[in-house]
XYZ file of C-alpha atoms in Angstrom:
691
model
C -66.792 20.850 67.745
C -63.779 22.912 68.632
C -60.320 21.369 68.330
C -57.479 22.822 70.372
C -53.927 22.258 69.094
C -50.951 23.214 71.213
C -48.049 25.158 69.735
C -45.685 22.222 70.439
C -47.946 19.784 68.604
C -48.208 22.154 65.633
C -44.400 22.412 65.458
C -44.027 18.630 65.468
C -46.587 18.258 62.684
C -44.926 20.932 60.552
C -41.477 19.466 61.186
C -42.654 15.984 60.158
C -44.304 17.325 57.000
C -41.175 19.247 56.102
C -38.929 16.197 56.526
C -41.374 13.969 54.646
C -41.591 16.402 51.743
C -37.846 16.812 51.445
C -37.155 13.085 51.714
C -39.697 12.305 48.980
C -38.084 14.931 46.777
C -34.622 13.487 47.408
C -35.787 9.929 46.691
C -37.286 11.046 43.401
C -34.069 12.773 42.404
C -31.984 9.694 43.162
C -34.089 7.323 41.057
C -34.776 9.572 38.092
C -32.706 11.386 35.511
C -32.539 15.171 35.853
C -31.927 17.126 32.652
C -30.620 20.330 34.171
C -27.952 21.113 36.741
C -29.372 23.433 39.379
C -27.083 24.673 42.111
C -27.339 27.515 44.551
C -24.609 30.116 44.813
C -23.601 31.509 48.192
C -25.661 34.663 47.489
C -28.736 32.555 46.692
C -28.200 30.506 49.828
C -27.979 33.700 51.851
C -31.280 34.827 50.289
C -32.874 31.472 51.210
C -31.537 31.956 54.727
C -33.090 35.405 55.152
C -36.386 34.398 53.484
C -36.901 31.402 55.713
C -36.024 33.370 58.796
C -39.026 35.619 58.115
C -41.422 32.653 57.818
C -40.359 30.852 61.015
C -43.145 30.322 63.568
C -40.882 30.746 66.560
C -37.583 32.510 67.350
C -36.092 29.172 68.309
C -36.435 28.060 64.664
C -34.562 31.048 63.185
C -31.397 29.067 62.488
C -33.247 26.016 61.102
C -32.554 26.258 57.376
C -32.402 23.516 54.754
C -29.650 23.559 52.126
C -29.946 21.222 49.164
C -29.084 21.255 45.471
C -30.697 19.445 42.578
C -27.527 18.497 40.705
C -27.185 15.958 37.912
C -26.555 12.415 39.121
C -24.612 10.024 36.938
C -25.987 6.492 36.944
C -22.592 4.844 37.428
C -22.632 1.276 38.604
C -21.728 1.012 42.248
C -19.047 -1.576 41.534
C -17.433 0.511 38.794
C -13.657 -0.030 38.891
C -12.814 3.355 37.428
C -11.584 5.633 40.200
C -12.413 9.313 40.136
C -9.298 11.462 40.742
C -10.850 13.134 43.754
C -11.894 9.826 45.273
C -8.417 8.328 45.253
C -7.353 6.354 48.274
C -6.476 9.366 50.313
C -5.650 8.417 53.870
C -7.132 11.533 55.371
C -7.253 11.493 59.127
C -9.570 13.229 61.490
C -8.331 15.297 64.427
C -7.217 13.155 67.350
C -10.010 14.486 69.531
C -12.664 13.396 67.045
C -11.049 9.982 66.568
C -11.065 9.345 70.314
C -14.672 10.554 70.613
C -15.673 8.295 67.726
C -13.994 5.283 69.311
C -15.716 5.938 72.637
C -19.111 6.418 71.044
C -18.771 3.248 68.980
C -17.843 1.255 72.066
C -21.130 2.247 73.721
C -23.149 0.820 70.804
C -22.842 -2.871 71.617
C -26.488 -3.633 70.976
C -25.837 -6.962 69.174
C -23.151 -9.648 68.736
C -22.649 -8.262 65.237
C -20.587 -5.369 66.580
C -18.347 -7.734 68.566
C -17.629 -9.786 65.443
C -17.157 -6.615 63.404
C -14.345 -5.336 65.579
C -12.355 -8.532 64.984
C -12.390 -8.064 61.189
C -8.926 -7.297 59.783
C -9.780 -6.357 56.192
C -12.679 -5.018 54.109
C -13.327 -8.525 52.785
C -13.703 -9.830 56.347
C -16.356 -7.187 56.972
C -18.199 -8.087 53.770
C -18.085 -11.789 54.677
C -19.633 -10.904 58.027
C -22.507 -9.053 56.327
C -23.284 -12.277 54.464
C -23.701 -14.104 57.802
C -25.578 -11.338 59.631
C -28.019 -8.878 58.114
C -26.795 -5.465 59.341
C -29.337 -2.855 60.296
C -29.285 0.595 58.734
C -27.451 1.871 61.793
C -24.859 -0.929 61.609
C -24.045 -0.166 57.963
C -22.116 2.897 59.099
C -20.113 0.728 61.510
C -19.258 -1.636 58.663
C -17.993 1.146 56.424
C -15.987 2.652 59.286
C -14.359 -0.696 60.085
C -13.509 -1.257 56.407
C -11.769 2.119 56.232
C -10.005 1.657 59.578
C -8.473 -1.654 58.523
C -7.069 -0.259 55.263
C -5.370 2.656 57.034
C -3.097 0.216 58.883
C -1.925 -1.561 55.721
C 1.099 -0.967 53.522
C 0.377 0.726 50.213
C 0.697 -2.436 48.113
C -1.463 -4.498 50.454
C -4.045 -1.709 50.643
C -4.328 -1.637 46.860
C -4.801 -5.401 46.739
C -7.420 -5.471 49.523
C -9.428 -2.682 47.938
C -9.432 -4.570 44.659
C -10.811 -7.641 46.467
C -13.388 -5.402 48.161
C -14.665 -3.982 44.874
C -15.016 -7.495 43.408
C -16.779 -8.933 46.467
C -20.474 -9.674 45.706
C -21.550 -8.325 49.119
C -20.023 -4.886 48.460
C -22.786 -3.884 46.055
C -25.430 -5.111 48.498
C -23.870 -3.164 51.363
C -23.889 0.064 49.339
C -27.474 -0.549 48.244
C -28.437 -0.998 51.899
C -26.518 2.181 52.825
C -28.385 4.138 50.159
C -31.747 2.910 51.435
C -30.873 3.644 55.053
C -29.336 7.114 54.637
C -32.548 8.735 55.815
C -32.728 6.593 58.939
C -29.145 7.105 60.155
C -28.049 9.642 62.714
C -26.259 12.731 61.404
C -22.979 11.440 62.786
C -23.381 8.084 61.016
C -24.279 9.791 57.735
C -21.137 11.953 57.920
C -18.876 9.014 58.815
C -20.395 6.838 56.087
C -19.767 9.500 53.464
C -16.171 9.994 54.633
C -15.472 6.246 54.603
C -16.966 5.704 51.149
C -14.868 8.514 49.703
C -11.691 7.103 51.228
C -12.539 3.571 50.148
C -12.648 4.753 46.547
C -16.385 4.680 45.833
C -16.825 6.918 42.748
C -17.958 10.398 43.714
C -20.687 10.568 41.049
C -22.219 7.210 42.001
C -25.777 7.178 43.299
C -24.827 6.142 46.813
C -22.375 9.019 47.331
C -24.775 11.562 45.859
C -27.537 10.162 48.078
C -25.451 10.765 51.187
C -24.522 14.248 50.001
C -28.219 15.113 49.789
C -28.899 13.524 53.166
C -26.246 15.832 54.610
C -27.819 18.839 52.882
C -31.262 18.101 54.280
C -30.111 17.815 57.889
C -27.180 20.230 57.845
C -28.644 22.551 60.470
C -28.949 19.643 62.920
C -25.283 18.646 62.586
C -23.260 19.244 65.729
C -19.597 20.309 65.693
C -18.327 16.744 65.525
C -20.569 15.739 62.621
C -19.675 18.958 60.778
C -15.964 18.271 61.233
C -16.319 14.727 59.886
C -18.316 16.036 56.930
C -15.668 18.690 56.233
C -12.960 15.989 56.204
C -14.918 14.072 53.586
C -15.619 17.095 51.386
C -11.938 18.086 51.490
C -11.073 15.128 49.230
C -13.998 15.474 46.833
C -14.044 17.279 43.538
C -16.392 20.237 43.202
C -19.829 19.375 41.868
C -23.253 21.003 42.465
C -23.986 18.983 45.617
C -20.504 19.442 47.074
C -20.500 23.183 46.383
C -23.964 23.568 47.902
C -22.836 21.712 51.031
C -19.712 23.857 51.389
C -21.701 27.072 51.036
C -24.283 25.803 53.467
C -21.623 24.864 56.019
C -20.143 28.370 55.856
C -23.546 29.882 56.541
C -24.194 27.487 59.429
C -20.810 28.205 61.000
C -21.205 31.962 60.605
C -24.654 31.813 62.203
C -23.440 29.727 65.162
C -20.251 31.725 65.737
C -21.653 34.238 68.288
C -23.046 31.396 70.424
C -19.775 29.439 70.662
C -18.400 29.458 74.205
C -15.937 26.581 73.981
C -12.425 26.861 72.459
C -12.476 23.315 71.110
C -15.802 23.944 69.372
C -14.403 27.133 67.841
C -11.359 25.298 66.530
C -13.586 22.633 65.023
C -15.590 25.333 63.270
C -12.393 26.939 61.977
C -11.192 23.631 60.534
C -14.541 23.073 58.884
C -14.093 26.284 56.929
C -10.925 25.076 55.215
C -8.779 27.239 52.967
C -11.382 28.777 50.678
C -12.940 30.983 53.315
C -13.841 34.611 52.528
C -11.522 37.057 54.252
C -14.315 38.715 56.231
C -15.306 35.365 57.763
C -11.649 34.625 58.625
C -11.484 37.967 60.395
C -14.644 37.147 62.369
C -13.111 33.837 63.423
C -9.895 35.641 64.388
C -11.753 38.168 66.552
C -13.718 35.382 68.221
C -10.529 33.410 68.949
C -8.733 36.457 70.366
C -11.707 37.204 72.612
C -11.328 33.694 74.070
C -7.525 33.676 74.394
C -7.689 33.643 78.207
C -9.404 30.244 77.977
C -6.629 28.676 75.871
C -5.159 25.581 77.486
C -1.835 24.138 76.339
C -3.526 21.597 74.001
C -5.626 24.471 72.618
C -2.481 26.397 71.628
C -1.028 23.360 69.828
C -4.278 22.776 67.995
C -4.852 26.445 67.165
C -1.522 26.770 65.345
C -2.211 23.690 63.213
C -5.799 24.861 62.670
C -4.572 28.133 61.201
C -2.321 26.120 58.888
C -5.325 24.057 57.771
C -7.200 27.299 57.050
C -4.111 28.846 55.426
C -4.836 31.881 57.585
C -1.950 33.999 58.873
C -3.017 35.858 61.995
C 0.035 37.368 63.661
C -1.746 38.352 66.928
C -3.204 34.876 67.330
C 0.074 33.166 66.428
C 1.972 35.297 68.934
C -0.469 34.372 71.725
C -0.125 30.661 70.947
C 3.645 30.869 70.427
C 4.208 32.492 73.809
C 2.151 29.867 75.643
C 3.875 27.104 73.709
C 7.365 28.411 74.573
C 6.537 28.540 78.277
C 5.472 24.881 78.332
C 7.990 23.156 76.074
C 9.188 20.679 78.678
C 7.469 17.345 78.234
C 5.894 18.207 74.874
C 5.800 15.059 72.700
C 7.428 14.825 69.282
C 4.256 14.933 67.198
C 3.103 18.244 68.685
C 6.525 19.874 68.334
C 6.819 18.689 64.759
C 3.283 19.738 63.772
C 3.860 23.222 65.217
C 7.076 23.627 63.207
C 5.402 22.326 60.046
C 2.488 24.704 60.577
C 4.883 27.653 60.988
C 6.458 26.697 57.702
C 3.095 26.499 55.903
C 2.062 29.881 57.318
C 5.478 31.505 56.636
C 5.545 32.461 60.296
C 8.937 33.010 61.918
C 9.496 33.394 65.651
C 13.169 33.195 66.568
C 12.411 32.752 70.283
C 10.077 29.837 69.572
C 12.546 28.152 67.209
C 15.481 28.669 69.564
C 13.465 27.317 72.486
C 12.514 24.141 70.597
C 16.109 23.685 69.382
C 17.528 24.072 72.892
C 14.896 21.739 74.373
C 15.483 18.981 71.811
C 19.270 19.350 72.159
C 19.132 19.087 75.945
C 16.957 15.962 75.752
C 18.493 14.453 72.608
C 18.831 11.008 74.197
C 15.046 10.584 74.533
C 14.415 11.129 70.821
C 14.870 8.469 68.173
C 17.357 8.985 65.371
C 14.513 9.471 62.889
C 12.854 12.111 65.075
C 16.063 14.148 65.407
C 16.624 14.067 61.654
C 13.027 15.175 61.061
C 13.605 18.104 63.433
C 16.769 19.077 61.529
C 14.974 18.809 58.200
C 12.019 20.997 59.190
C 14.373 23.615 60.662
C 16.288 23.647 57.372
C 13.013 24.163 55.507
C 12.329 27.105 57.824
C 15.823 28.494 56.953
C 16.541 28.573 60.699
C 19.851 27.305 62.063
C 19.211 25.350 65.316
C 22.746 25.813 66.647
C 22.306 23.854 69.880
C 20.671 20.898 68.130
C 23.243 20.814 65.319
C 26.069 20.866 67.854
C 24.528 18.046 69.896
C 23.733 15.912 66.860
C 27.242 16.340 65.439
C 28.587 14.702 68.595
C 26.201 11.778 68.022
C 27.465 11.366 64.456
C 31.106 11.507 65.540
C 30.437 8.852 68.209
C 28.541 6.378 65.994
C 28.629 7.236 62.260
C 27.741 3.652 61.276
C 24.233 4.084 62.714
C 23.265 6.378 59.811
C 21.382 4.993 56.839
C 21.919 6.356 53.346
C 18.794 8.500 53.557
C 19.943 9.802 56.944
C 23.296 10.789 55.437
C 21.699 12.574 52.498
C 19.449 14.548 54.845
C 22.257 15.415 57.284
C 24.539 16.601 54.482
C 21.783 18.771 53.037
C 20.949 20.365 56.397
C 24.511 21.110 57.509
C 25.632 22.400 54.104
C 22.589 24.598 53.448
C 22.580 26.108 56.939
C 26.366 26.680 56.776
C 26.793 25.987 60.468
C 30.359 26.306 61.767
C 31.174 23.391 64.058
C 34.551 24.969 64.814
C 36.866 22.426 66.525
C 34.484 19.525 65.740
C 34.183 20.344 62.056
C 36.876 18.045 60.678
C 35.892 15.124 62.913
C 32.282 15.488 61.851
C 33.089 15.617 58.128
C 35.484 12.661 58.387
C 32.796 10.652 60.193
C 30.296 11.378 57.441
C 32.842 10.402 54.787
C 33.551 7.115 56.592
C 29.834 6.304 56.795
C 29.354 7.173 53.126
C 32.080 4.866 51.868
C 30.017 1.754 52.617
C 27.041 3.098 50.646
C 28.934 4.267 47.544
C 28.343 1.068 45.491
C 24.586 1.256 46.225
C 24.074 4.917 45.289
C 22.318 6.068 42.159
C 24.034 8.653 39.999
C 21.866 11.486 41.323
C 22.388 10.477 44.954
C 26.149 10.473 44.372
C 25.941 13.920 42.771
C 23.994 15.266 45.766
C 26.558 13.862 48.191
C 29.491 15.448 46.347
C 27.649 18.751 45.868
C 26.810 19.150 49.567
C 30.337 18.132 50.536
C 31.672 20.862 48.234
C 29.357 23.405 49.860
C 30.942 22.421 53.169
C 34.426 22.851 51.693
C 35.198 19.149 52.114
C 36.500 17.025 49.234
C 36.657 13.278 50.001
C 38.401 11.484 47.175
C 36.282 8.280 47.044
C 32.895 9.832 46.082
C 34.597 12.390 43.816
C 36.462 9.716 41.856
C 33.311 7.606 41.544
C 31.228 10.554 40.320
C 33.776 11.564 37.697
C 34.125 8.087 36.239
C 32.911 7.855 32.682
C 30.511 5.021 33.594
C 28.783 7.231 36.177
C 28.592 10.255 33.888
C 27.104 8.110 31.120
C 24.101 7.397 33.375
C 23.167 11.059 33.147
C 23.498 10.972 29.344
C 20.781 8.314 29.103
C 18.136 10.579 30.617
C 15.966 12.992 28.671
C 16.597 15.838 29.150
C 20.249 15.090 29.695
C 20.447 17.096 32.928
C 17.686 18.492 35.048
C 18.224 22.194 35.889
C 19.211 21.472 39.487
C 21.589 18.689 38.412
C 23.322 20.979 35.931
C 23.800 23.655 38.586
C 25.219 21.068 40.995
C 27.772 19.918 38.398
C 28.778 23.515 37.688
C 29.291 24.227 41.402
C 31.388 21.062 41.835
C 33.467 22.024 38.792
C 34.142 25.535 40.156
C 35.070 24.180 43.589
C 37.618 21.795 42.089
C 39.072 24.461 39.820
C 39.215 27.415 42.239
C 39.848 25.737 45.582
C 42.370 23.173 44.259
C 41.787 20.554 47.001
C 44.572 18.125 47.869
C 43.604 14.841 46.210
C 45.556 11.660 45.380
C 45.191 12.602 41.721
C 43.940 15.777 40.025
C 40.218 15.566 39.236
C 38.283 17.698 36.776
C 34.982 17.410 35.004
C 34.973 16.996 31.234
C 34.118 20.354 29.600
C 30.928 18.921 28.081
C 29.452 17.808 31.423
C 28.765 21.077 33.266
C 27.306 22.704 30.158
C 27.376 26.465 29.687
C 27.136 28.037 33.152
C 25.660 31.328 32.031
C 23.977 33.087 34.996
C 20.522 34.506 34.582
C 20.991 38.234 34.178
C 18.563 40.523 35.903
C 18.058 44.228 35.386
C 20.160 46.803 37.189
C 18.851 47.733 40.617
C 18.187 51.455 40.182
C 18.122 52.175 43.928
C 21.471 50.456 44.369
C 22.975 52.252 41.386
C 21.802 55.630 42.645
C 23.082 54.943 46.165
C 26.505 53.854 44.931
C 26.960 56.891 42.731
C 26.022 59.163 45.601
C 28.545 57.462 47.899
C 31.355 57.515 45.346
C 30.737 61.061 44.206
C 33.009 62.304 41.409
C 36.172 60.429 42.381
C 38.195 60.068 39.202
C 40.305 57.134 40.399
C 37.329 55.040 41.543
C 35.382 53.040 38.993
C 31.951 51.467 39.242
C 30.852 48.473 37.161
C 27.326 47.081 37.382
C 26.045 43.552 36.678
C 29.463 41.904 36.381
C 29.691 38.178 35.554
C 32.582 36.273 37.124
C 33.764 32.863 35.890
C 30.734 32.880 33.636
C 28.731 31.684 36.665
C 28.518 34.240 39.476
C 26.684 37.520 38.998
C 27.848 40.563 40.977
C 25.452 43.497 41.247
C 28.262 46.057 41.339
C 32.067 46.149 41.527
C 33.817 49.166 43.054
C 37.495 49.405 42.124
C 39.405 51.767 44.426
C 43.192 52.374 44.622
C 44.823 51.380 47.892
C 46.159 54.287 49.962
C 49.703 52.947 50.391
C 49.941 52.069 46.700
C 48.819 55.570 45.785
C 51.741 56.980 47.760
C 54.154 54.504 46.164
C 52.973 55.425 42.688
C 53.454 59.140 43.348
C 57.032 58.365 44.514
C 57.828 56.636 41.225
C 57.156 52.990 42.156
C 55.242 50.602 39.917
C 52.655 48.028 40.941
C 50.404 45.672 39.037
C 46.751 46.746 38.784
C 45.648 43.800 40.932
C 48.072 44.693 43.724
C 47.400 48.422 43.643
C 43.593 48.381 43.884
C 40.834 47.086 46.070
C 37.830 45.456 44.387
C 34.626 45.562 46.417
C 31.907 43.184 45.157
C 28.470 44.450 46.169
C 25.930 41.615 46.367
C 22.217 42.347 46.836
C 20.726 39.202 48.331
C 17.180 38.374 49.451
C 16.442 37.260 53.003
C 16.170 33.666 51.820
C 19.924 33.748 51.194
C 20.589 34.028 54.956
C 19.742 31.867 57.946
C 16.700 33.382 59.619
C 17.483 35.907 62.330
C 21.205 36.022 61.539
C 23.635 37.477 59.002
C 25.010 33.996 58.245
C 24.781 33.268 54.506
C 23.278 29.936 53.555
C 25.126 27.265 51.560
C 25.083 28.493 47.927
C 25.678 32.115 48.949
C 28.478 31.056 51.310
C 30.246 29.243 48.439
C 29.833 32.296 46.207
C 31.465 34.527 48.846
C 34.254 31.991 49.330
C 34.997 31.881 45.634
C 34.878 35.665 45.206
C 37.474 36.032 47.949
C 39.707 33.524 46.148
C 39.335 35.631 42.991
C 40.470 38.767 44.847
C 37.171 40.474 45.668
C 36.025 41.890 48.999
C 32.313 40.938 49.155
C 29.823 43.342 50.726
C 26.339 41.910 51.312
C 23.246 44.100 51.122
C 19.977 42.517 52.197
C 16.875 43.065 50.132
C 13.523 43.172 51.879
C 10.320 45.131 52.231
C 10.510 45.435 56.009
C 13.750 47.412 56.299
C 13.565 50.908 57.724
C 16.847 51.855 56.015
C 17.012 52.454 52.312
C 19.256 50.355 50.102
C 21.766 53.178 49.740
C 21.916 53.737 53.511
C 22.506 50.042 54.179
C 25.251 49.959 51.578
C 27.006 53.055 52.910
C 26.981 51.758 56.492
C 28.308 48.345 55.468
C 31.153 49.769 53.408
C 32.154 52.260 56.082
C 32.125 49.749 58.950
C 33.709 46.821 57.111
C 36.363 48.514 55.036
C 37.048 51.980 56.402
C 37.021 51.334 60.177
C 34.252 53.835 60.947
C 32.619 53.000 64.290
C 28.855 53.057 64.818
C 29.278 55.953 67.280
C 31.010 58.001 64.590
C 28.278 57.179 62.111
C 25.564 58.583 64.376
C 27.044 62.104 64.315
C 29.109 62.032 61.131
C 28.696 64.611 58.414
C 28.920 63.819 54.708
C 32.351 65.540 54.526
C 33.666 63.401 57.381
C 32.499 60.190 55.746
C 33.978 61.177 52.397
C 37.272 61.935 54.144
C 37.360 58.462 55.698
C 36.531 56.733 52.410
C 38.944 58.790 50.290
C 41.721 60.042 52.622
C 44.201 60.486 49.778
C 42.092 63.242 48.207
C 41.853 65.047 51.529
C 45.676 64.973 51.816
C 46.072 66.337 48.288
C 43.741 69.240 49.063
C 45.763 70.108 52.188
C 49.079 70.143 50.262
C 47.636 72.487 47.661
C 49.006 73.118 44.119
């Protein structure tokens, strides 16, 4: 008798046999002890991929590949109290889109009263009590774990710790995990991924049987995971320590994403895939993702641009073309953008070391113009992230200064510390409002002085000194012996940053001589020995200076000069003044300090300046201020790899423009003889007079 079997029936039979075989293998591995760790590398997984492609019965099954690893499983008790470092109570959150999708999908699953009761539970223990009254199905186990995790996310840290301790001691917790382990093969892919994520965040040990069971369940069905399930799985793996099963899953996910990439037509799906990849993505795959994203840039909506910038930060992938596309769209639609999106974009730019002055200026101007709609905390967070970006948001700082002047009492101590740090480090000149602003801050600080710790007081005084403001109350309190003794009780006595702060305060008091009710100085033993870290001579700078100075006998060059045993100057050029040269030749006498000009050449990195400007930041601004008091004329030379001019050319232009009144038009057509004549006119006059 002939038996006819359709191709569809054959596929279903083979698929069932394949799933049955793999499930039996996984069950055996969970309940037995394996003596060897066997894991597949990415190369081996790629080989499996290509081998199975050749044995597929139909082209539609080409991408159906199983990834699994036979790693060692530790037989830890499920109620073990010992937390694995990687399974700490990390409050990882999924993207907002996935959270909303999850909420919607869960709401459609009201197949029993159990779900209605579950949603009213306010703690993990409430959920476990409910499982004692109702026997949850395999599918409802995932809902239980999700509700347990959701309730803990809303708790304070101390309460969360207490509730999780009660959860681990609850007799129903072990039963729930046993039921989850038995039902892993019967859950949907989405439920498996969510269950794994929730268990990790609830502190279930990573090497326990239940977690390893779910890892293998994910491996077996990885090719059937959609974008949402893959994203949830990636969020769970992000907080797990590497082990054979985790590594196999990560490698498998990369292969799945790379295989699906050409078929992606939706921007949101692409962004989900990019987030799944995480930071440890091979460069060639990042470049493929970049090309795919750029090919879809015309489809980017405004939410897509927000999400793409943060996605690149998650991947730690700097793509200038992609960032520029998103930045431009973002700038054009700033109005009405909520705080969280603005803040996330700025934070992402910081993580990626991406700087766009137009984007930053646009956000600063927008926040400043709508400052009344933002809370005090939001404005301070904006100021703080701008300071971290080394960008000076002039409009926002001006607008916020007016707020402080109007109501200084509204600032908390932490607000004051943040505001002082931002305004001093960015060295923003408030001009006519400066004194009012500083006096308002001093008034607000006075009420908090008794509550401050020694380090907080030191930070307040240090930032005030950077601003050139010396209120007597915090200074007197800091310099009291009782306050200084608090630093002596710590080991080490001073942290490096504390010691540098004390040294800066000491120099400000000594060099700037502020008007105080009584003279204040630090004891010599407090600041320590302020010896600057000496670096090697910059050969390019040295060569450029010698070429500019030529063989002038009356001009001296000193390199790596230490001033006040604290400030390091890269080079000092000492040059006689023209009028004093004439007076000396006529028989007059002048002191060396009065008869010469000392030019202090400072080579500073870009981090020493506010981004996009020539404004020096706080510590560099104080250094320049002090050098001027000591009789130097500072000349700043920026160091950087992206300059088209050489170091010597920058130096020559700065000296000529700042000190010898050479215009930029003259510089464009000037010869070397002309420039030398302008720098050293006295020698030119001597040559004209002759012997």
